[in-house]
């Protein structure tokens, strides 16, 4: 099913920097809880991500990523997810994060 350009423009993908990473103990599958800075306009958002196969917590700190910031919030156990981190999903379910090649301003829109 093809999207129209207008439909694509509704998906708000933004660059953010990971400020905090914690183990998500209550998750059904191994995951981290992330706190991400999307700049002054969008601000700080939290999410969870099943990225433990490829990423150690320390390697994620201060790393820039791409996330969708205009999905409705989603309750995951006692945790409220406020955005969706984007990544390529391998055959075994491991996720490789999408990220800019260079350090850029938080909140910039992907288009």
Short mmCIF file of C-alpha atoms in Angstrom, two decimals, residues 35-96:
data_model
loop_
_atom_site.label_atom_id
_atom_site.label_comp_id
_atom_site.label_asym_id
_atom_site.label_seq_id
_atom_site.Cartn_x
_atom_site.Cartn_y
_atom_site.Cartn_z
CA UNK A 35 15.20 9.63 28.33
CA UNK A 36 15.75 11.65 25.14
CA UNK A 37 16.23 15.38 24.54
CA UNK A 38 14.47 16.59 21.38
CA UNK A 39 15.39 20.27 21.82
CA UNK A 40 13.53 23.32 23.08
CA UNK A 41 10.34 22.96 21.03
CA UNK A 42 9.58 19.27 21.79
CA UNK A 43 11.56 18.87 25.00
CA UNK A 44 12.40 15.71 26.91
CA UNK A 45 10.56 12.46 26.11
CA UNK A 46 10.79 8.94 27.54
CA UNK A 47 10.48 5.63 25.76
CA UNK A 48 11.49 2.01 26.01
CA UNK A 49 13.46 0.14 23.39
CA UNK A 50 14.38 -3.51 22.87
CA UNK A 51 17.96 -2.72 21.87
CA UNK A 52 19.89 -4.71 24.49
CA UNK A 53 21.35 -7.23 22.00
CA UNK A 54 23.53 -4.67 20.23
CA UNK A 55 23.88 -1.77 22.69
CA UNK A 56 25.34 -1.41 26.17
CA UNK A 57 23.86 1.36 28.33
CA UNK A 58 27.11 3.33 28.42
CA UNK A 59 27.37 3.37 24.61
CA UNK A 60 23.89 4.88 24.32
CA UNK A 61 24.49 7.89 26.56
CA UNK A 62 24.80 11.14 24.58
CA UNK A 63 24.13 9.27 21.34
CA UNK A 64 21.85 10.91 18.80
CA UNK A 65 18.97 8.84 17.43
CA UNK A 66 15.88 9.26 15.26
CA UNK A 67 12.41 8.81 16.74
CA UNK A 68 8.76 9.40 15.90
CA UNK A 69 7.44 11.99 18.35
CA UNK A 70 3.79 12.34 17.34
CA UNK A 71 2.39 8.91 18.16
CA UNK A 72 -0.02 8.77 21.09
CA UNK A 73 1.59 7.91 24.43
CA UNK A 74 1.60 4.17 25.19
CA UNK A 75 1.42 2.59 28.64
CA UNK A 76 3.89 -0.30 29.00
CA UNK A 77 3.39 -1.74 32.46
CA UNK A 78 4.05 1.09 34.91
CA UNK A 79 6.02 3.02 32.27
CA UNK A 80 4.59 5.60 29.83
CA UNK A 81 6.29 5.63 26.41
CA UNK A 82 6.17 9.07 24.75
CA UNK A 83 7.96 8.44 21.44
CA UNK A 84 9.16 5.58 19.21
CA UNK A 85 12.89 5.13 18.56
CA UNK A 86 13.53 3.97 14.99
CA UNK A 87 15.86 1.19 13.90
CA UNK A 88 16.39 -1.55 11.36
CA UNK A 89 15.24 -4.93 12.67
CA UNK A 90 17.50 -7.90 11.90
CA UNK A 91 16.35 -11.49 11.32
CA UNK A 92 16.81 -12.39 14.99
CA UNK A 93 14.95 -9.33 16.25
CA UNK A 94 18.05 -7.29 17.03
CA UNK A 95 17.63 -3.58 16.35
CA UNK A 96 20.21 -1.28 14.74
#
